[in-house]
Short mmCIF file of C-alpha atoms and ligand atoms in Angstrom, two decimals:
data_model
loop_
_atom_site.label_atom_id
_atom_site.label_comp_id
_atom_site.label_asym_id
_atom_site.label_seq_id
_atom_site.Cartn_x
_atom_site.Cartn_y
_atom_site.Cartn_z
CA MET A 1 70.17 117.09 99.56
CA GLN A 2 67.63 114.41 99.70
CA ILE A 3 68.88 111.21 97.86
CA PRO A 4 66.37 108.75 97.27
CA LYS A 5 67.51 105.31 98.61
CA SER A 6 66.41 103.77 95.23
CA HIS A 7 69.00 106.07 93.69
CA PRO A 8 71.83 103.45 92.00
CA ARG A 9 74.44 105.64 93.38
CA ALA A 10 72.86 106.15 96.86
CA LYS A 11 75.61 104.72 98.80
CA SER A 12 78.61 106.89 97.40
CA LEU A 13 76.46 109.80 97.21
CA HIS A 14 76.01 109.56 101.11
CA ILE A 15 79.57 109.16 101.46
CA ARG A 16 80.29 112.35 99.53
CA GLU A 17 77.54 114.14 101.51
CA LYS A 18 79.71 113.19 104.86
CA LEU A 19 82.73 114.37 103.45
CA VAL A 20 81.18 117.66 102.03
CA ASN A 21 79.46 118.34 105.49
CA GLY A 22 83.33 117.28 107.12
CA TYR A 23 84.37 120.01 104.41
CA HIS A 24 81.55 122.66 105.87
CA LYS A 25 82.56 121.89 109.45
CA GLY A 26 86.36 122.37 108.78
CA LEU A 27 87.37 119.24 109.23
CA VAL A 28 88.35 118.51 105.33
CA VAL A 29 90.18 120.54 103.13
CA GLU A 30 89.58 121.04 99.27
CA GLU A 31 92.66 119.10 98.70
CA GLY A 32 90.70 116.29 100.76
CA LEU A 33 87.72 116.61 98.72
CA LEU A 34 90.06 115.82 95.81
CA ALA A 35 91.94 112.50 97.30
CA HIS A 36 88.42 111.62 97.75
CA GLY A 37 87.31 111.87 94.09
CA ARG A 38 90.57 109.67 93.41
CA GLY A 39 89.55 107.11 95.65
CA GLU A 40 85.74 106.90 94.34
CA MET A 41 87.50 106.22 90.90
CA PHE A 42 88.98 103.34 92.42
CA ASP A 43 85.73 102.01 94.29
CA TYR A 44 84.32 101.94 91.23
CA LEU A 45 86.97 100.03 89.44
CA ILE A 46 86.98 97.40 92.06
CA GLY A 47 83.28 97.07 92.16
CA GLU A 48 82.27 99.22 95.37
CA LYS A 49 82.17 95.97 97.42
CA THR A 50 84.89 94.24 99.44
CA SER A 51 87.07 91.58 97.76
CA MET A 52 87.85 88.31 99.30
CA THR A 53 91.41 89.74 99.42
CA SER A 54 90.46 92.66 100.91
CA HIS A 55 89.01 90.36 103.68
CA LYS A 56 92.00 88.50 104.22
CA ALA A 57 94.15 91.72 104.77
CA ILE A 58 91.51 92.99 107.31
CA LYS A 59 91.96 89.78 109.29
CA ALA A 60 95.77 89.92 108.83
CA ALA A 61 95.46 93.59 110.26
CA ALA A 62 93.21 92.90 113.17
CA ARG A 63 95.78 90.36 114.17
CA MET A 64 98.48 93.03 113.91
CA LEU A 65 96.86 95.51 115.42
CA LEU A 66 95.93 93.03 118.53
CA GLY A 67 99.60 91.62 118.69
CA ALA A 68 100.76 95.08 118.99
CA LYS A 69 102.44 96.58 122.22
CA HIS A 70 101.87 100.10 121.61
CA PRO A 71 99.53 100.48 118.44
CA VAL A 72 98.33 104.39 117.27
CA ILE A 73 95.47 105.21 114.90
CA SER A 74 96.30 108.18 112.87
CA VAL A 75 93.48 110.90 111.86
CA ASN A 76 93.12 113.01 109.28
CA GLY A 77 90.13 115.20 107.98
CA ASN A 78 88.86 112.71 105.86
CA PHE A 79 89.23 109.61 107.70
CA ALA A 80 87.65 111.83 110.86
CA ALA A 81 84.50 112.91 108.46
CA LEU A 82 83.79 109.63 107.23
CA CYS A 83 84.23 107.27 110.13
CA PRO A 84 84.21 109.12 113.49
CA ASN A 85 82.33 106.08 115.15
CA GLU A 86 84.55 103.36 113.80
CA ILE A 87 87.51 105.26 115.04
CA ALA A 88 85.97 105.17 118.82
CA GLN A 89 85.05 101.82 118.44
CA LEU A 90 88.40 100.59 116.92
CA ALA A 91 90.43 102.50 119.56
CA LYS A 92 88.49 100.46 122.16
CA THR A 93 88.61 97.28 120.78
CA VAL A 94 92.43 97.14 120.41
CA GLY A 95 93.52 99.55 123.13
CA ALA A 96 95.40 102.02 120.42
CA GLU A 97 95.72 105.22 121.06
CA ILE A 98 94.03 108.16 118.47
CA GLU A 99 96.54 110.76 117.04
CA VAL A 100 95.48 113.55 114.96
CA ASN A 101 98.03 113.92 112.08
CA LEU A 102 97.32 116.20 109.40
CA PHE A 103 99.00 116.85 105.78
CA TYR A 104 97.63 120.42 105.81
CA ALA A 105 97.83 121.10 109.22
CA SER A 106 96.47 124.23 111.16
CA GLU A 107 95.44 124.26 114.73
CA ARG A 108 91.96 125.28 114.26
CA ARG A 109 91.23 121.92 112.38
CA LYS A 110 92.76 119.92 114.56
CA LYS A 111 90.71 121.14 117.06
CA ALA A 112 87.62 120.55 115.11
CA ILE A 113 88.42 116.90 113.63
CA ALA A 114 89.17 116.36 117.59
CA GLN A 115 85.92 117.84 118.80
CA ALA A 116 83.87 115.60 116.45
CA LEU A 117 85.82 112.62 117.19
CA LYS A 118 85.09 113.35 120.98
CA ARG A 119 81.53 113.91 120.05
CA SER A 120 81.73 110.44 118.54
CA GLY A 121 82.81 108.74 121.69
CA SER A 122 86.88 109.33 121.24
CA GLY A 123 88.38 109.37 124.94
CA LYS A 124 91.66 111.17 124.79
CA ILE A 125 93.60 112.41 121.43
CA LEU A 126 96.76 113.03 120.95
CA GLY A 127 98.47 115.40 118.26
CA LEU A 128 97.10 118.58 119.63
CA GLU A 129 99.59 119.78 122.11
CA PRO A 130 102.99 121.14 120.75
CA ARG A 131 104.45 120.53 123.94
CA PHE A 132 104.25 117.00 122.94
CA SER A 133 105.74 117.16 119.73
CA ARG A 134 108.28 115.11 118.15
CA ARG A 135 109.79 114.69 114.52
CA ILE A 136 110.19 111.70 112.83
CA PRO A 137 113.16 111.86 110.52
CA ASN A 138 113.38 112.19 106.14
CA LEU A 139 110.35 114.31 106.11
CA GLU A 140 109.88 117.91 105.73
CA SER A 141 108.12 120.64 107.94
CA ALA A 142 104.97 120.36 109.56
CA ARG A 143 104.23 117.14 108.01
CA ARG A 144 106.86 115.46 110.36
CA VAL A 145 105.42 116.26 113.85
CA VAL A 146 103.84 113.62 115.74
CA ASP A 147 103.47 113.13 119.19
CA GLU A 148 105.45 111.43 121.38
CA ARG A 149 103.26 109.54 123.43
CA GLY A 150 101.61 108.50 119.94
CA ILE A 151 103.08 107.73 116.72
CA PHE A 152 106.63 108.40 117.89
CA ILE A 153 106.91 105.60 120.23
CA ALA A 154 104.38 103.14 118.21
CA ASP A 155 105.42 99.79 116.92
CA VAL A 156 101.91 99.57 114.74
CA VAL A 157 100.02 102.49 113.08
CA LEU A 158 97.02 102.32 111.01
CA VAL A 159 97.24 105.03 108.66
CA PRO A 160 94.35 105.33 106.05
CA LEU A 161 94.44 107.57 103.07
CA GLU A 162 98.12 108.66 103.59
CA ASP A 163 100.63 110.51 101.36
CA GLY A 164 103.44 107.85 99.81
CA ASP A 165 106.10 110.36 101.60
CA ARG A 166 104.78 109.92 104.90
CA THR A 167 104.23 105.95 104.87
CA VAL A 168 107.83 105.75 103.46
CA ALA A 169 109.13 107.86 106.32
CA LEU A 170 107.15 105.80 109.10
CA LYS A 171 108.51 102.64 107.49
CA ARG A 172 112.21 103.89 107.40
CA PHE A 173 111.22 104.89 111.28
CA GLY A 174 110.95 101.35 112.15
CA LYS A 175 107.02 101.44 112.54
CA LYS A 176 104.55 98.29 111.16
CA VAL A 177 102.31 100.32 108.86
CA ILE A 178 98.70 99.59 108.04
CA THR A 179 96.42 101.16 105.58
CA PHE A 180 93.14 101.67 103.81
CA ASP A 181 93.99 102.81 100.25
CA LEU A 182 91.36 102.24 97.15
CA ASN A 183 94.58 102.64 95.11
CA PRO A 184 96.64 99.22 95.17
CA MET A 185 99.38 101.10 92.83
CA SER A 186 99.85 104.32 95.04
CA ARG A 187 103.29 104.73 96.99
CA THR A 188 101.49 103.84 100.12
CA ALA A 189 99.73 100.76 99.18
CA ARG A 190 103.02 99.69 97.99
CA THR A 191 104.87 100.60 101.26
CA ALA A 192 102.65 99.48 104.07
CA ASP A 193 102.79 96.27 105.34
CA ILE A 194 99.15 96.00 105.32
CA THR A 195 97.24 97.41 102.44
CA ILE A 196 93.18 97.02 102.63
CA VAL A 197 92.37 97.97 99.32
CA ASP A 198 88.53 99.24 100.38
CA ASN A 199 87.07 102.08 101.28
CA VAL A 200 87.14 103.10 104.75
CA THR A 201 83.60 103.34 104.94
CA ARG A 202 83.15 99.85 104.45
CA GLY A 203 86.55 98.36 105.53
CA MET A 204 86.37 100.12 109.03
CA SER A 205 83.24 98.41 110.60
CA LEU A 206 84.65 94.89 108.71
CA LEU A 207 88.14 95.42 110.70
CA ILE A 208 86.23 96.22 114.42
CA ASP A 209 84.50 92.87 113.59
CA ALA A 210 87.48 91.14 112.65
CA CYS A 211 88.96 92.22 116.16
CA ARG A 212 86.43 91.26 118.17
CA ARG A 213 86.41 87.76 116.81
CA VAL A 214 90.35 87.47 117.30
CA LYS A 215 89.60 88.50 120.47
CA LYS A 216 87.50 85.81 121.25
CA SER A 217 89.33 82.92 119.80
CA SER A 218 91.97 81.50 121.82
CA SER A 219 93.87 80.13 119.03
CA GLY A 220 96.59 82.71 118.90
CA LYS A 221 97.09 81.37 115.30
CA THR A 222 99.88 83.22 113.11
CA VAL A 223 98.40 83.51 109.54
CA ARG A 224 100.71 84.46 106.79
CA PHE A 225 100.19 87.53 104.68
CA ASP A 226 101.64 88.81 101.65
CA ASN A 227 101.28 92.36 100.92
CA LYS A 228 102.62 91.88 97.27
CA ALA A 229 100.16 89.39 96.19
CA ASN A 230 97.53 90.96 97.87
CA LEU A 231 98.24 94.15 95.56
CA SER A 232 98.55 92.03 92.45
CA HIS A 233 95.22 90.53 93.53
CA SER A 234 93.64 93.58 93.85
CA ILE A 235 94.75 94.78 90.54
CA LEU A 236 93.71 92.02 88.71
CA THR A 237 90.33 92.55 90.31
CA ILE A 238 90.04 95.67 88.33
CA ARG A 239 91.65 94.36 85.43
CA ASN A 240 88.80 91.62 85.32
CA ASN A 241 86.47 94.25 86.21
CA LEU A 242 87.60 96.61 82.79
CA GLY A 243 87.72 93.79 80.78
CA ARG A 244 83.90 92.78 81.47
CA LEU A 245 83.02 96.44 81.31
CA SER A 246 84.30 96.63 77.52
CA HIS A 247 82.85 93.36 76.45
CA ALA A 248 79.23 94.31 77.61
P1 LIG B 301 100.53 108.27 97.22
O1 LIG B 301 100.76 109.37 97.55
O2 LIG B 301 100.26 106.87 98.40
O3 LIG B 301 101.06 107.60 96.19
P2 LIG B 301 98.25 109.61 96.32
O4 LIG B 301 99.25 110.92 96.07
O5 LIG B 301 97.83 109.01 94.67
O6 LIG B 301 99.08 108.42 96.68
P3 LIG B 301 97.08 110.82 98.09
O7 LIG B 301 96.24 111.89 98.20
O8 LIG B 301 98.37 111.31 98.75
O9 LIG B 301 97.13 110.02 97.07
O10 LIG B 301 96.41 109.70 99.41
C1 LIG B 301 95.13 109.45 99.12
C2 LIG B 301 94.60 108.14 99.03
O11 LIG B 301 93.44 107.82 99.89
C3 LIG B 301 94.36 107.60 97.30
O12 LIG B 301 95.58 106.52 96.96
C4 LIG B 301 92.99 107.41 97.18
O13 LIG B 301 93.05 106.61 96.34
C5 LIG B 301 92.73 106.61 98.74
N1 LIG B 301 91.05 107.43 98.84
C6 LIG B 301 90.52 108.50 99.06
N2 LIG B 301 89.58 108.29 99.50
C7 LIG B 301 89.67 106.74 100.13
C8 LIG B 301 88.69 105.99 100.94
N3 LIG B 301 87.14 106.62 101.33
N4 LIG B 301 88.79 104.93 101.39
C9 LIG B 301 89.89 104.19 101.11
N5 LIG B 301 91.04 104.98 100.17
C10 LIG B 301 90.60 106.19 99.51
MG1 LIG B 302 100.42 111.78 97.92
#
């Protein structure tokens, strides 16, 4: 469908289109489309723009990724369909591994995702070969399988659009977790060390820019970041927006 540029919701319709294309190419599952709907709702409530709080979280995330010994970007179907180029660029900028890690795992889907990532410039993709599979504790069946060269030995993991159970298990396993999650109330948002409450489609390129800036600056400054305060601010933004709308 041709979406006119002047359409008031053109951006979010384009994002939907990317996801539906990803669905037809076998990257995204039906459940992923529903999860996107939940994200869209929160994006609407935060005003479909990156807040000052999220800019702060992005800066903190850039420092954490660049300070990591073994950073890993965990990729699921939605993330691959929405940000294939940015995943490749971020991995190169911070020297991170890319690992396909799915909630609803199937070999076919993993391959389709890996292919799409490679076409967009990613190099080596982990999470595809069973001989490197290891298990993270406290998580059932397929969802706990990770790559021994990737998430298993990572110190920092970027897990966008992740489920709460898995985020909790990663934390218990000793990982530092950075996430993109539009819902500041989700378990993932509350469990991660740094939650970027922003749409990955906006936040990823901002994160890449922030990493490039940190790399250029030689200050090595450590910045304090309080994720609880970050989430409270995000919830306040939603409350203020709702207040404005209900008085309009
Ligand atoms: P949790 O398991 O953490 O409590 P949940 O069960 O509500 O969360 P999941 O389906 O497990 O939700 O995870 C998907 C999360 O990703 C949701 O919180 C949703 O708001 C968020 N999300 C969906 N699309 C995007 C997007 N494009 N950018 C950022 N976040 C998104
Ligand atoms: Mg969940």
